[in-house]
Each structure stands twice: as C-alpha cells, then as structure tokens.
Short mmCIF file of C-alpha atoms in Angstrom, two decimals:
data_model
loop_
_atom_site.label_atom_id
_atom_site.label_comp_id
_atom_site.label_asym_id
_atom_site.label_seq_id
_atom_site.Cartn_x
_atom_site.Cartn_y
_atom_site.Cartn_z
CA MET A 111 129.81 18.49 23.50
CA GLY A 112 131.49 17.60 20.26
CA ASP A 113 131.71 18.13 16.58
CA VAL A 114 129.89 14.98 15.33
CA ARG A 115 131.63 15.24 11.99
CA ASN A 116 129.61 12.55 10.27
CA LEU A 117 126.47 14.67 9.93
CA GLY A 118 126.59 13.82 6.22
CA ILE A 119 125.71 10.27 7.25
CA ARG A 120 122.10 9.85 8.33
CA PRO A 121 121.68 9.20 11.20
CA VAL A 122 124.93 9.97 13.08
CA ALA A 123 124.59 6.69 14.99
CA VAL A 124 122.24 3.71 15.22
CA ILE A 125 121.90 1.95 18.58
CA ILE A 126 121.13 -1.77 18.71
CA GLY A 127 120.84 -4.07 21.70
CA MET A 128 118.75 -6.56 23.62
CA PRO A 129 115.36 -5.68 25.17
CA GLY A 130 115.98 -3.76 28.39
CA ALA A 131 119.48 -2.63 27.40
CA GLY A 132 118.44 1.01 27.82
CA LYS A 133 118.65 1.97 24.15
CA THR A 134 115.90 4.57 24.38
CA ARG A 135 116.90 6.20 27.66
CA VAL A 136 120.66 6.22 27.01
CA GLY A 137 120.23 7.16 23.35
CA LYS A 138 117.90 10.04 24.18
CA GLU A 139 120.31 11.41 26.79
CA ALA A 140 123.26 11.09 24.39
CA ALA A 141 121.30 12.94 21.70
CA THR A 142 120.59 15.75 24.17
CA MET A 143 124.30 16.01 25.01
CA LEU A 144 125.05 16.26 21.30
CA ASP A 145 122.20 18.73 20.69
CA LEU A 146 120.71 16.34 18.11
CA PRO A 147 117.24 14.85 17.63
CA PHE A 148 116.47 11.34 18.85
CA ALA A 149 114.21 8.71 17.32
CA ASP A 150 113.08 5.28 18.45
CA SER A 151 112.06 3.03 15.56
CA ASP A 152 109.38 1.31 17.68
CA ILE A 153 107.71 4.65 18.43
CA GLU A 154 107.86 5.63 14.75
CA ILE A 155 106.26 2.28 13.83
CA GLU A 156 103.41 2.84 16.28
CA HIS A 157 102.76 6.26 14.74
CA GLN A 158 102.60 4.71 11.28
CA VAL A 159 100.34 1.76 12.11
CA GLY A 160 98.17 3.68 14.55
CA MET A 161 98.37 1.15 17.38
CA ARG A 162 100.75 -0.28 19.97
CA ILE A 163 103.23 -2.87 18.76
CA PRO A 164 101.83 -5.73 20.94
CA GLN A 165 98.40 -5.09 19.42
CA TYR A 166 99.83 -5.06 15.88
CA PHE A 167 101.69 -8.30 16.60
CA GLU A 168 98.51 -9.93 17.83
CA GLN A 169 96.42 -8.83 14.84
CA HIS A 170 98.92 -9.23 12.00
CA GLY A 171 101.76 -11.47 13.23
CA GLU A 172 105.52 -11.05 13.36
CA ALA A 173 106.16 -11.30 9.60
CA ALA A 174 103.90 -8.33 8.85
CA PHE A 175 105.47 -6.37 11.71
CA ARG A 176 109.01 -6.99 10.41
CA ASP A 177 107.99 -5.72 6.97
CA VAL A 178 106.65 -2.49 8.46
CA GLU A 179 109.70 -2.21 10.73
CA HIS A 180 112.04 -2.57 7.75
CA ARG A 181 110.27 0.16 5.78
CA VAL A 182 110.34 2.57 8.74
CA ILE A 183 114.01 1.93 9.52
CA ASP A 184 115.03 2.15 5.87
CA ASP A 185 113.34 5.56 5.65
CA LEU A 186 115.03 6.75 8.86
CA LEU A 187 118.45 5.60 7.65
CA GLY A 188 118.02 7.78 4.60
CA ALA A 189 116.50 10.88 6.14
CA PHE A 190 116.90 11.17 9.92
CA THR A 191 119.79 13.35 11.11
CA GLY A 192 120.19 12.33 14.73
CA VAL A 193 120.61 9.36 17.06
CA LEU A 194 118.39 6.39 16.20
CA ALA A 195 117.55 3.46 18.49
CA LEU A 196 116.18 0.25 16.99
CA GLY A 197 113.86 -2.35 18.43
CA GLY A 198 115.62 -5.36 19.91
CA GLY A 199 114.96 -7.78 17.08
CA ALA A 200 115.29 -5.40 14.13
CA PRO A 201 118.84 -6.39 13.02
CA MET A 202 117.77 -10.06 12.89
CA PHE A 203 115.43 -9.40 9.93
CA GLU A 204 117.37 -9.98 6.73
CA ALA A 205 116.22 -6.87 4.86
CA THR A 206 116.86 -4.59 7.86
CA HIS A 207 120.25 -6.21 8.44
CA ALA A 208 121.19 -5.52 4.82
CA ALA A 209 120.04 -1.89 5.14
CA LEU A 210 122.26 -1.46 8.21
CA GLU A 211 125.22 -2.96 6.35
CA ARG A 212 124.71 -0.43 3.54
CA TYR A 213 124.57 2.36 6.11
CA ILE A 214 127.87 1.16 7.60
CA GLU A 215 129.48 1.02 4.13
CA GLN A 216 128.58 4.71 3.75
CA GLY A 217 130.45 5.52 6.97
CA GLY A 218 127.65 5.09 9.50
CA LYS A 219 128.09 3.84 13.06
CA VAL A 220 126.05 0.97 14.47
CA ILE A 221 126.67 0.79 18.22
CA TYR A 222 125.82 -2.33 20.20
CA LEU A 223 124.68 -1.27 23.68
CA GLU A 224 125.75 -4.17 25.91
CA ALA A 225 123.94 -4.28 29.25
CA ASP A 226 124.38 -6.63 32.17
CA PRO A 227 121.88 -9.50 31.53
CA ASP A 228 120.30 -9.31 35.01
CA GLU A 229 119.86 -5.54 34.72
CA ALA A 230 118.41 -5.83 31.21
CA MET A 231 115.99 -8.59 32.16
CA GLU A 232 114.80 -6.59 35.17
CA ARG A 233 114.17 -3.51 33.01
CA ALA A 234 112.41 -5.60 30.37
CA ARG A 235 110.10 -7.13 33.00
CA ARG A 236 109.24 -3.70 34.40
CA ALA A 237 108.53 -2.22 30.98
CA GLY A 238 106.31 -5.07 29.77
CA GLY A 239 104.53 -4.92 26.42
CA ARG A 240 107.25 -6.88 24.57
CA PRO A 241 105.70 -9.55 22.33
CA MET A 242 109.00 -11.42 21.91
CA LEU A 243 109.22 -11.89 25.69
CA ALA A 244 105.73 -13.29 26.17
CA GLY A 245 105.55 -16.11 28.72
CA ASP A 246 108.60 -16.67 30.93
CA SER A 247 110.25 -13.39 30.05
CA ASP A 248 113.65 -14.19 31.59
CA GLU A 249 113.89 -17.53 29.85
CA ARG A 250 112.79 -15.96 26.56
CA TRP A 251 115.36 -13.16 27.02
CA ARG A 252 118.18 -15.66 27.53
CA SER A 253 117.09 -17.65 24.51
CA LEU A 254 116.97 -14.54 22.33
CA PHE A 255 120.37 -13.42 23.63
CA VAL A 256 122.02 -16.66 22.49
CA LYS A 257 120.68 -16.05 18.97
CA ARG A 258 121.11 -12.30 18.75
CA ASP A 259 124.40 -11.55 20.52
CA PRO A 260 126.66 -13.06 17.81
CA VAL A 261 124.71 -11.26 15.08
CA PHE A 262 124.79 -7.92 16.90
CA ALA A 263 128.49 -8.26 17.71
CA ALA A 264 129.37 -9.08 14.09
CA LEU A 265 127.26 -6.24 12.67
CA ALA A 266 128.20 -3.44 15.08
CA THR A 267 131.00 -1.03 14.28
CA ASP A 268 131.35 -0.26 18.00
CA ARG A 269 130.26 -1.66 21.34
CA VAL A 270 129.45 0.20 24.58
CA ALA A 271 129.25 -1.77 27.83
CA THR A 272 126.91 -0.07 30.30
CA HIS A 273 127.27 -2.36 33.34
CA GLY A 274 128.09 -0.29 36.43
CA PHE A 275 127.26 3.02 34.74
CA THR A 276 124.34 5.32 35.40
CA PRO A 277 122.28 6.22 32.31
CA THR A 278 124.13 9.55 32.19
CA GLY A 279 127.50 7.82 32.43
CA ALA A 280 126.52 5.36 29.72
CA ALA A 281 125.31 8.26 27.56
CA ARG A 282 128.70 9.98 27.93
CA LYS A 283 130.42 6.78 26.78
CA LEU A 284 128.05 6.68 23.84
CA VAL A 285 128.81 10.31 22.95
CA ASP A 286 132.55 9.59 23.01
CA MET A 287 131.95 6.64 20.70
CA ILE A 288 129.82 8.68 18.29
CA ASN A 289 132.47 11.40 18.12
CA GLU A 290 135.28 8.95 17.46
CA HIS A 291 137.19 9.08 14.19
CA ARG A 292 138.50 5.86 12.64
CA VAL A 293 141.16 5.50 9.97
CA HIS A 294 141.61 2.07 8.41
CA VAL A 295 145.16 1.08 7.55
CA GLY A 296 145.11 -1.58 4.84
CA GLY A 297 147.73 -4.01 3.63
CA ALA A 298 148.58 -7.58 4.53
CA ASP A 299 147.73 -7.03 8.23
CA PRO A 300 145.03 -4.34 8.33
CA TYR A 301 144.09 -2.49 11.50
CA ASP A 302 142.24 0.63 12.65
CA VAL A 303 143.45 3.85 14.24
CA VAL A 304 140.76 5.06 16.66
CA ILE A 305 140.86 8.78 17.47
CA GLY A 306 138.71 10.34 20.18
CA GLU A 307 138.04 10.91 23.84
CA GLY A 308 137.93 7.54 25.57
CA ALA A 309 139.57 5.67 22.67
CA MET A 310 141.61 3.73 25.22
CA ASN A 311 138.41 2.02 26.32
CA HIS A 312 138.80 -0.22 23.26
CA LEU A 313 141.91 -1.92 24.70
CA GLY A 314 140.25 -5.21 25.60
CA GLU A 315 138.34 -5.29 22.33
CA VAL A 316 141.51 -4.83 20.24
CA LEU A 317 143.65 -7.24 22.26
CA GLY A 318 141.00 -9.94 22.11
CA SER A 319 140.52 -13.02 24.27
CA LYS A 320 143.70 -14.90 23.35
CA PRO A 321 146.31 -13.11 25.52
CA VAL A 322 146.58 -14.04 29.20
CA ARG A 323 149.46 -11.71 30.06
CA VAL A 324 149.95 -8.15 28.80
CA ALA A 325 153.16 -6.14 29.15
CA LEU A 326 152.25 -2.48 29.63
CA ILE A 327 155.34 -0.54 28.50
CA HIS A 328 155.32 3.16 29.40
CA THR A 329 157.36 6.05 30.79
CA THR A 330 156.97 7.71 34.18
CA THR A 331 155.79 10.94 32.54
CA VAL A 332 152.50 9.30 31.51
CA GLN A 333 151.72 7.76 34.90
CA ARG A 334 148.14 9.02 34.96
CA HIS A 335 147.39 7.41 31.62
CA SER A 336 149.24 4.18 32.41
CA ASP A 337 147.19 3.88 35.61
CA ARG A 338 144.03 4.10 33.54
CA ALA A 339 145.29 1.58 30.97
CA ARG A 340 146.29 -0.84 33.72
CA THR A 341 142.83 -0.61 35.26
CA LEU A 342 141.16 -1.22 31.89
CA LEU A 343 143.40 -4.22 31.20
CA ARG A 344 142.74 -5.77 34.61
CA GLN A 345 139.00 -5.19 34.26
CA ALA A 346 139.20 -7.08 30.96
CA GLY A 347 140.79 -10.02 32.77
CA TYR A 348 144.45 -9.74 31.74
CA ALA A 349 147.43 -10.25 34.05
CA VAL A 350 149.39 -7.01 33.66
CA SER A 351 153.17 -6.67 33.84
CA ASP A 352 153.96 -3.00 34.42
CA ILE A 353 157.23 -2.05 32.68
CA VAL A 354 158.57 1.50 33.08
CA ILE A 355 161.19 2.78 30.63
CA PRO A 356 163.25 6.02 30.41
CA ASP A 357 161.57 8.95 28.70
CA ALA A 358 162.06 9.94 25.04
CA GLU A 359 165.03 8.62 23.03
CA ARG A 360 166.83 7.40 26.19
CA GLY A 361 164.29 4.58 26.26
CA LYS A 362 165.07 3.43 22.71
CA THR A 363 168.26 1.45 23.36
CA ILE A 364 169.30 -2.17 23.16
CA GLU A 365 169.95 -2.11 26.92
CA VAL A 366 166.35 -1.12 27.66
CA ALA A 367 165.00 -3.68 25.17
CA ASN A 368 167.16 -6.40 26.69
CA GLY A 369 165.83 -5.63 30.16
CA ILE A 370 162.28 -6.03 28.88
CA TRP A 371 163.11 -9.34 27.16
CA GLN A 372 164.44 -10.61 30.47
CA ARG A 373 161.21 -9.56 32.22
CA LEU A 374 159.08 -11.31 29.61
CA GLY A 375 161.12 -14.48 29.96
CA ASP A 376 161.04 -14.43 33.75
CA GLU A 377 157.27 -13.86 33.78
CA GLY A 378 156.47 -16.60 31.29
CA PHE A 379 155.25 -14.59 28.31
CA THR A 380 154.24 -16.88 25.46
CA ARG A 381 153.49 -16.37 21.80
CA SER A 382 149.80 -15.84 22.60
CA ASP A 383 150.44 -12.97 25.05
CA ALA A 384 150.64 -9.28 24.14
CA VAL A 385 152.32 -5.90 24.54
CA VAL A 386 150.74 -2.46 24.96
CA GLY A 387 152.95 0.55 24.23
CA LEU A 388 151.77 3.73 25.96
CA GLY A 389 153.49 7.09 25.70
CA GLY A 390 155.23 9.21 23.11
CA GLY A 391 156.76 8.05 19.86
CA ALA A 392 159.90 6.64 21.46
CA ALA A 393 157.84 4.46 23.82
CA THR A 394 155.62 3.09 21.05
CA ASP A 395 158.67 2.48 18.82
CA LEU A 396 160.34 0.45 21.55
CA ALA A 397 157.18 -1.44 22.54
CA GLY A 398 156.61 -2.40 18.91
CA PHE A 399 160.23 -3.56 18.57
CA VAL A 400 159.90 -5.74 21.68
CA ALA A 401 156.63 -7.19 20.39
CA ALA A 402 158.16 -7.86 16.96
CA THR A 403 161.17 -9.67 18.39
CA TRP A 404 159.71 -11.63 21.32
CA MET A 405 159.15 -15.20 20.09
CA ARG A 406 159.36 -13.78 16.54
CA GLY A 407 156.32 -11.61 17.03
CA ILE A 408 153.41 -11.24 19.45
CA ARG A 409 150.28 -9.08 19.38
CA TYR A 410 150.66 -5.43 20.35
CA VAL A 411 148.56 -2.29 20.62
CA ASN A 412 149.79 1.30 20.60
CA CYS A 413 148.28 3.94 22.89
CA PRO A 414 150.04 7.17 21.86
CA THR A 415 149.82 10.02 24.36
CA SER A 416 151.49 12.85 22.41
CA LEU A 417 150.39 14.55 19.20
CA LEU A 418 153.59 13.43 17.47
CA ALA A 419 153.03 9.80 18.42
CA MET A 420 149.38 9.93 17.34
CA VAL A 421 150.11 11.28 13.87
CA ASP A 422 153.41 9.53 13.20
CA ALA A 423 155.23 6.96 15.32
CA SER A 424 152.31 4.80 16.47
CA THR A 425 150.94 4.14 12.97
CA GLY A 426 152.63 2.43 10.07
CA GLY A 427 154.36 -0.56 11.61
CA LYS A 428 157.83 0.94 11.99
CA THR A 429 159.48 -0.28 15.17
CA GLY A 430 163.04 0.26 16.28
CA ILE A 431 165.80 1.39 18.58
CA ASN A 432 168.70 3.80 18.21
CA THR A 433 172.41 3.02 18.09
CA PRO A 434 175.40 5.32 18.68
CA GLN A 435 175.70 5.59 14.88
CA GLY A 436 172.18 6.86 14.24
CA LYS A 437 168.45 6.87 14.87
CA ASN A 438 166.24 3.85 14.15
CA LEU A 439 169.04 1.92 12.44
CA VAL A 440 167.94 -1.30 14.16
CA GLY A 441 164.29 -2.28 13.87
CA SER A 442 161.62 -4.06 11.92
CA PHE A 443 158.35 -3.49 10.11
CA TYR A 444 155.66 -5.02 12.31
CA THR A 445 152.06 -3.85 12.35
CA PRO A 446 150.05 -3.32 15.54
CA ALA A 447 146.66 -4.90 16.15
CA GLY A 448 145.32 -1.39 16.58
CA VAL A 449 146.17 2.16 17.57
CA LEU A 450 144.10 3.98 20.22
CA ALA A 451 144.70 7.73 20.08
CA ASP A 452 142.84 8.93 23.16
CA LEU A 453 142.46 12.70 22.99
CA LYS A 454 142.15 12.88 26.77
CA THR A 455 145.88 12.20 27.02
CA LEU A 456 146.73 15.41 25.17
CA GLY A 457 145.49 17.40 28.15
CA THR A 458 148.68 16.58 30.06
CA LEU A 459 151.04 17.75 27.29
CA PRO A 460 153.25 20.81 27.81
CA ASN A 461 152.90 23.41 25.08
CA ASP A 462 156.28 22.71 23.47
CA ILE A 463 155.64 18.97 23.20
CA PHE A 464 152.27 19.60 21.55
CA VAL A 465 153.69 22.15 19.11
CA GLU A 466 156.53 19.89 17.94
CA GLY A 467 153.89 17.38 16.81
CA LEU A 468 152.58 19.98 14.39
CA GLY A 469 155.77 19.50 12.37
CA GLU A 470 154.65 16.03 11.27
CA VAL A 471 151.10 17.30 10.73
CA ALA A 472 152.35 20.03 8.39
CA LYS A 473 154.53 17.50 6.57
CA SER A 474 151.46 15.45 5.66
CA GLY A 475 149.82 18.59 4.33
CA PHE A 476 152.81 19.42 2.14
CA ILE A 477 153.12 15.92 0.64
CA ARG A 478 149.45 15.07 0.06
CA ASP A 479 146.54 16.82 1.83
CA GLN A 480 146.44 20.57 1.29
CA ALA A 481 143.36 20.82 3.52
CA ILE A 482 145.69 20.16 6.47
CA LEU A 483 147.67 23.27 5.57
CA SER A 484 144.45 25.31 5.33
CA ILE A 485 143.36 24.17 8.81
CA LEU A 486 146.80 24.96 10.22
CA GLU A 487 146.76 28.42 8.65
CA ALA A 488 143.26 29.20 9.92
CA HIS A 489 144.00 28.10 13.49
CA ALA A 490 147.74 28.76 13.83
CA ALA A 491 147.39 31.13 16.80
CA GLU A 492 145.20 28.71 18.79
CA LEU A 493 147.47 25.76 18.05
CA LYS A 494 150.65 27.69 18.87
CA SER A 495 149.22 28.75 22.25
CA PHE A 496 147.91 25.25 23.13
CA ASP A 497 147.24 24.87 26.86
CA GLY A 498 146.75 21.36 28.19
CA ASP A 499 144.57 22.38 31.12
CA SER A 500 142.15 24.29 28.90
CA PHE A 501 142.11 21.47 26.37
CA ALA A 502 141.33 18.87 29.04
CA SER A 503 138.56 20.96 30.60
CA GLY A 504 136.91 21.75 27.29
CA ASP A 505 137.55 25.48 27.71
CA GLY A 506 139.55 25.63 24.50
CA GLY A 507 136.53 26.27 22.31
CA ASP A 508 136.60 24.25 19.10
CA LEU A 509 140.26 23.28 19.49
CA GLU A 510 139.48 19.64 20.34
CA ASP A 511 137.54 19.22 17.11
CA ILE A 512 140.29 20.98 15.15
CA VAL A 513 142.96 18.71 16.64
CA ALA A 514 140.84 15.61 16.00
CA GLN A 515 140.44 16.61 12.34
CA LEU A 516 144.17 17.24 11.98
CA ILE A 517 145.02 13.87 13.52
CA GLU A 518 142.49 12.04 11.35
CA ARG A 519 143.71 13.70 8.15
CA THR A 520 147.37 13.19 9.01
CA VAL A 521 146.86 9.53 9.89
CA SER A 522 144.90 9.11 6.63
CA VAL A 523 147.90 10.44 4.70
CA LYS A 524 150.16 7.97 6.46
CA ALA A 525 147.67 5.13 5.91
CA TYR A 526 147.63 5.89 2.18
CA HIS A 527 151.40 5.49 1.96
CA VAL A 528 151.94 2.54 4.29
CA SER A 529 148.98 0.48 3.04
CA ALA A 530 150.62 0.35 -0.37
CA ASP A 531 154.23 0.15 0.83
CA LEU A 532 154.76 -1.28 4.32
CA LYS A 533 158.53 -1.79 4.01
CA GLU A 534 159.50 1.57 2.53
CA SER A 535 160.51 0.38 -0.91
CA GLY A 536 158.97 3.29 -2.81
CA LEU A 537 155.84 5.32 -2.06
CA ARG A 538 156.34 5.26 1.72
CA GLU A 539 159.64 7.12 1.36
CA PHE A 540 157.64 10.29 0.68
CA LEU A 541 156.69 10.27 4.38
CA ASN A 542 160.33 11.15 5.01
CA TYR A 543 159.91 14.68 3.67
CA GLY A 544 162.15 16.84 5.87
CA HIS A 545 163.66 13.83 7.61
CA THR A 546 167.03 13.61 5.85
CA LEU A 547 168.31 16.76 7.50
CA GLY A 548 165.95 16.34 10.45
CA HIS A 549 167.51 13.07 11.57
CA ALA A 550 171.01 14.57 11.18
CA ILE A 551 170.00 17.49 13.43
CA GLU A 552 168.65 15.10 16.06
CA LYS A 553 171.88 13.10 16.07
CA LEU A 554 174.18 16.14 16.22
CA GLU A 555 172.05 17.60 19.02
CA HIS A 556 172.29 14.28 20.91
CA PHE A 557 168.48 14.06 20.67
CA ARG A 558 167.98 17.19 22.75
CA TRP A 559 166.00 18.54 19.80
CA ARG A 560 162.51 17.13 19.48
CA HIS A 561 161.74 15.17 16.32
CA GLY A 562 158.96 17.45 15.06
CA ASN A 563 161.15 20.53 15.46
CA ALA A 564 164.01 18.89 13.55
CA VAL A 565 161.62 17.83 10.77
CA ALA A 566 160.31 21.40 10.50
CA VAL A 567 163.81 22.69 9.80
CA GLY A 568 164.34 19.70 7.51
CA MET A 569 161.31 20.67 5.44
CA VAL A 570 162.61 24.22 5.04
CA TYR A 571 165.93 22.73 3.92
CA ALA A 572 164.18 20.44 1.42
CA ALA A 573 162.18 23.40 0.10
CA GLU A 574 165.33 25.50 -0.33
CA LEU A 575 167.02 22.60 -2.13
CA ALA A 576 163.98 22.11 -4.38
CA GLN A 577 164.02 25.79 -5.30
CA LEU A 578 167.75 25.67 -6.10
CA THR A 579 167.22 22.65 -8.37
CA GLY A 580 164.28 24.23 -10.18
CA HIS A 581 161.45 22.11 -8.72
CA ILE A 582 159.53 24.88 -6.93
CA ASP A 583 159.50 28.67 -6.86
CA ARG A 584 160.53 31.03 -4.07
CA GLU A 585 156.93 31.62 -3.05
CA LEU A 586 156.49 28.02 -1.91
CA VAL A 587 159.75 28.17 0.05
CA ASP A 588 158.54 31.32 1.80
CA TYR A 589 155.19 29.60 2.48
CA HIS A 590 157.05 26.81 4.30
CA ARG A 591 158.83 29.38 6.43
CA SER A 592 155.78 31.50 7.25
CA LEU A 593 153.43 28.60 8.04
CA LEU A 594 155.86 26.68 10.21
CA SER A 595 156.98 29.75 12.15
CA SER A 596 153.34 30.80 12.69
CA LEU A 597 152.83 27.48 14.47
CA GLY A 598 155.80 28.08 16.77
CA LEU A 599 158.10 25.64 14.95
CA PRO A 600 161.77 26.44 14.25
CA ILE A 601 162.85 27.19 10.67
CA SER A 602 166.61 27.51 11.16
CA TRP A 603 169.46 25.64 12.87
CA ASN A 604 173.08 26.49 13.68
CA GLY A 605 174.18 23.51 15.75
CA GLY A 606 176.73 21.85 13.50
CA SER A 607 178.99 22.08 10.48
CA PHE A 608 177.99 21.23 6.92
CA GLU A 609 180.64 18.48 6.84
CA ASP A 610 179.12 16.76 9.89
CA VAL A 611 175.62 17.08 8.46
CA LEU A 612 176.69 15.76 5.05
CA ALA A 613 178.32 12.70 6.61
CA LEU A 614 175.11 11.87 8.49
CA MET A 615 172.90 12.47 5.43
CA HIS A 616 174.99 9.87 3.58
CA ARG A 617 173.94 7.38 6.28
CA ASP A 618 170.25 8.17 5.78
CA LYS A 619 168.09 5.12 5.04
CA LYS A 620 167.05 6.62 1.67
CA ALA A 621 170.70 6.91 0.53
CA ARG A 622 171.84 4.43 -2.12
CA GLY A 623 175.55 3.65 -1.88
CA ASN A 624 177.39 6.97 -2.14
CA THR A 625 174.38 8.67 -3.74
CA LEU A 626 172.38 11.18 -1.67
CA ARG A 627 168.63 10.80 -2.05
CA PHE A 628 166.14 13.44 -0.92
CA VAL A 629 162.38 13.81 -0.92
CA VAL A 630 161.43 17.23 -2.32
CA LEU A 631 158.28 18.82 -3.72
CA ASP A 632 157.53 19.90 -7.25
CA GLY A 633 154.33 21.43 -5.88
CA ILE A 634 152.10 21.08 -2.81
CA GLY A 635 150.86 17.51 -2.68
CA HIS A 636 153.43 16.30 -5.23
CA PRO A 637 156.55 14.83 -3.59
CA VAL A 638 159.32 13.43 -5.80
CA HIS A 639 162.69 11.80 -5.29
CA LEU A 640 165.78 13.90 -5.90
CA ASP A 641 168.83 11.71 -6.44
CA ASP A 642 172.38 13.02 -6.21
CA PRO A 643 171.63 16.76 -6.53
CA PRO A 644 174.53 19.14 -7.32
CA ALA A 645 176.92 19.41 -4.39
CA ASP A 646 176.83 23.21 -4.44
CA ALA A 647 173.00 23.17 -4.15
CA VAL A 648 173.15 20.77 -1.19
CA GLU A 649 175.56 23.10 0.59
CA GLU A 650 173.79 26.34 -0.36
CA ALA A 651 170.46 25.02 0.94
CA PHE A 652 172.19 24.25 4.23
CA ARG A 653 173.62 27.76 4.40
CA ARG A 654 170.10 29.18 3.96
CA ILE A 655 168.64 27.27 6.90
CA GLN A 656 171.33 28.65 9.16
CA ARG A 657 169.50 31.98 9.12
CA PRO A 658 165.79 32.51 9.95
CA ASP A 659 165.24 34.65 6.84
CA GLY A 660 166.97 32.18 4.52
CA LYS A 661 169.16 34.87 3.01
#
C-alpha cells in the first residue's frame, strides 16, 4: 500500500496514546496494510518477565516495571523493523521519553493516536487489567489524560484523530501518516512541507487555534479538493470564506487581489485570521500575496494541487502578482505556516499539466541533486504517460512512490537554497536556472505557455550558452535535450524575435542595470552566475533553441 521509505529507521513508526485509544488494534491493522510486522511493547514485556503486567506491578511496583519497560522499548527502537505500539504511560518515564526523542532525531515518527475520551474509557473498562486505572477507572483515566496529553502532544511528530472512524478507517489514516514525507524549510520563520496522501488533513494542526476566520482561495478547476478543504476547516471550527479566482495566470492580477481585499474587509478579517491557498502555482502565489499584504501579514497555508506548485511555487515564500510589463514584478517574500502537498490531488491532473511540472523537477536535478536526474531517466516513459485516473486508483504501479520521491528531493533542493537566502540576494538565484529565457517566453506567449515548459526550453538555452562560453561540453547540452524531451517537455521555441526576447531578459530580476545576468552550469550540480556574456553568444544560443536539434 506504499513505499514506507524510512525502513532505515527502526521501527517505521511508534504509536503512543492513552489507554483504550486502540493502539494495538489500529497499529496491527496498519502494519498488515503495509506488509510489515507489528509489536506491542506490553506484550514484549510480558514475554520477558514471564507474567502478566498487573501481576508484575503487584509484586515489584511501578518503578521496577518502568525500568523493564524502558529496556524493552530501547531494544525495539534499535532493532524492530515494523510498527510499534507503546503502553499508555511509557512516554512519561524520563529514560523512555529520551529514547523516543533520540529516535525522532534519527528521522523516526512518533504518532499520537487521539481517541474520543468516552470511546477510549469504554474500551479501557472492557479490556480491564490496567494497573494505572485501578479503582474508579474513568476518573483515573481523566486524571492521567490531564497529565499525559500535553507530554504526548509535545513529543509526537504526528497526530491521528480516530473519533468517528472504524478501526480500518483509522488504520488507513495511520498508513497515510507513516508514508508521509516531510521537508523542513529553515530560516527566520521555519516551516514544514508535508508530502503524502491525506496531507491536507493537517490543515487545522498547521493553522492552529488562533484564527477564527479562514479565507479559502482557490480556482474552479480544483472544486473537488476545495470542497474537501472546506469540510476539514469547518470540522476544525473555523468560519470559512470561500473565494474563487480565475485559473492560472489570469488570477494573478491586482484586480483579483483587490477584490479579495474588499471581501476580507467586508467580512471582518483581523490580524489573527488566516488564508489558505489551494490550487496551482498561480493560486498559491496570489493567496500568499494577499496574506502578506492584509494588515501587513496574516498566517497562511499552501495546499498545492499540481506537481509544479508542489515542487516550486508553494514553497520558498515568494508571493506575487503579474503586471502588463512582466511576471511576478510585484510581490513580497513571506513564508507560509506550512505547505500540505496532498498526493491525492494529483489524480485530477491532465497529462500535460503533470508533465510541465517535471521541468522544475529536472531543474533541481541539474543544479544540485543528480539523483533526481537518475530517477527521471529510469522512469521517463511512465512519467511522460502519466494518467490521473490510474494514479488516483493506485493502478499506476510504483508511480506514486516515484512521484513522492521526486517531490521530496525537489523540495529539499529548494529548501536548501531558500533557508540560507530567503530574499534572493545570492544562493537562491540558482533556483532560476532556465528562468531568464523561460519568463520571456511566457510573456511573449501571453502566458499561454505553461511555466514548466518555458523553463525546460530556458534550461536548454542556458546549456547552449554555457557551452558557447566554455563552461560545459557538448555532451551535457545534448543530455539536457535528450532527458527533457524523453519526459515530454519542449526543447525548442519559435514564438518571437531575438530582439523582443533580449529586451525582456534585460528586465529579468537577476539583471543588474544594463548588465545581463544568467545562471548556467559548469557541471551537473554546480550552478554559477554568468554576467554580461558576449552578445554573439547570447544570440547564437537563442538561434540554437529555435530548432529541436540545436543545429
């Protein structure tokens, strides 16, 4: 049912929770779905001590039990390769808590299974044999919850609420959580990018308890996903203002932004309220810009629904709108509270919209992570023939895991650059590989060309320019052409004159005065700045991208 890529971490997940939360039943079912072993620390303890836990408690006391429990759990954390459920009080013991923190530092997942209190107390009463609930079990449960809940919540890397779900439904939620990928984006305002099926379920958790009103900004083309987000937001207790904007670049205008500002003012949005941007890159760009400018900045979360938005626009804190003079010339750097890249949304993508996102994926491979290029090469045919229906139904074989890996690696490349350089003063400019010509193409095509396609041609142009200026050899230029075309991306363009392109490249954000400034490679994974290259090389490189063979 998934790849479970953290098999190097032992175990793949640790489940904690109150007595009666269903840790054993739900954890065992989740392990079965993942085709992994399951272990319950209480059962392992009973095997070691040769008696039931209530009996051991009675004979030796709680302190002796916690020592045994710590030794058993510590051993399991180092050797067990499956799903592990812990006894209710285990994380409260200092040594065990410290062992779990070390496990998390190594990349492990500690998942807090949150059950409805009445349901949990009922299950705990039925099960019996719980020394910590001796006496008035309900009263003892409530007392323990007051002490344990803050500790569990602070320790856990993830939380799964099971209220209203069958054990099978809760297990599916747990599986989605286990298979999630997280990329941490550092800097002054750090946040996480969550990648996986069901990632949108984290909306309430990321928004927090402070907002009362949430503006859900989306396009009509993602109606199914906006319906789901709206339901999740309302279930979390927020008042939702549904704001629909035009699709793609038509939604990134001052007129659209102004209409949203008027809505926020009319509906009483305050500095403590929030924005959720849901859709492709244009929608998340606009939502971020609105959030950055309303009352000088309010909380916002991005829920990208296209591959391009997941790997590029939603992460990094760039927000903006277009003007008649160019793309993204008005905007700000403003970081989201989180990014939730829900893989389920990719199932509604047409093939061409998915494929254009591969342009930005390949870019990240060229500038930093060669493993991305290897994955693209190995799976080019599958990626090029992407079918949303097959992807959504799970009939695409390993494609979901491949896509998740590509997104995680690409976002990690972006996180590396933006964590060190939020405002694009140096290192972050390398993310613009292929964008100098790419943005010019988009403008001259009146944004009828998709961004990822324009960047693909832009990368070929940058490679041709780098070869003409002696930075790379012909073989690497040809590799650009062969890889990108194998993915279904364009490698040539004939939609405008060199004079028009040159004028727009002089307006590029990397330009300095009258000096052209490009990002080129001097090898895979080694981007460099190229300032004011020879005019004949700039023009010759353009001539080469006018023909598919570059000749």
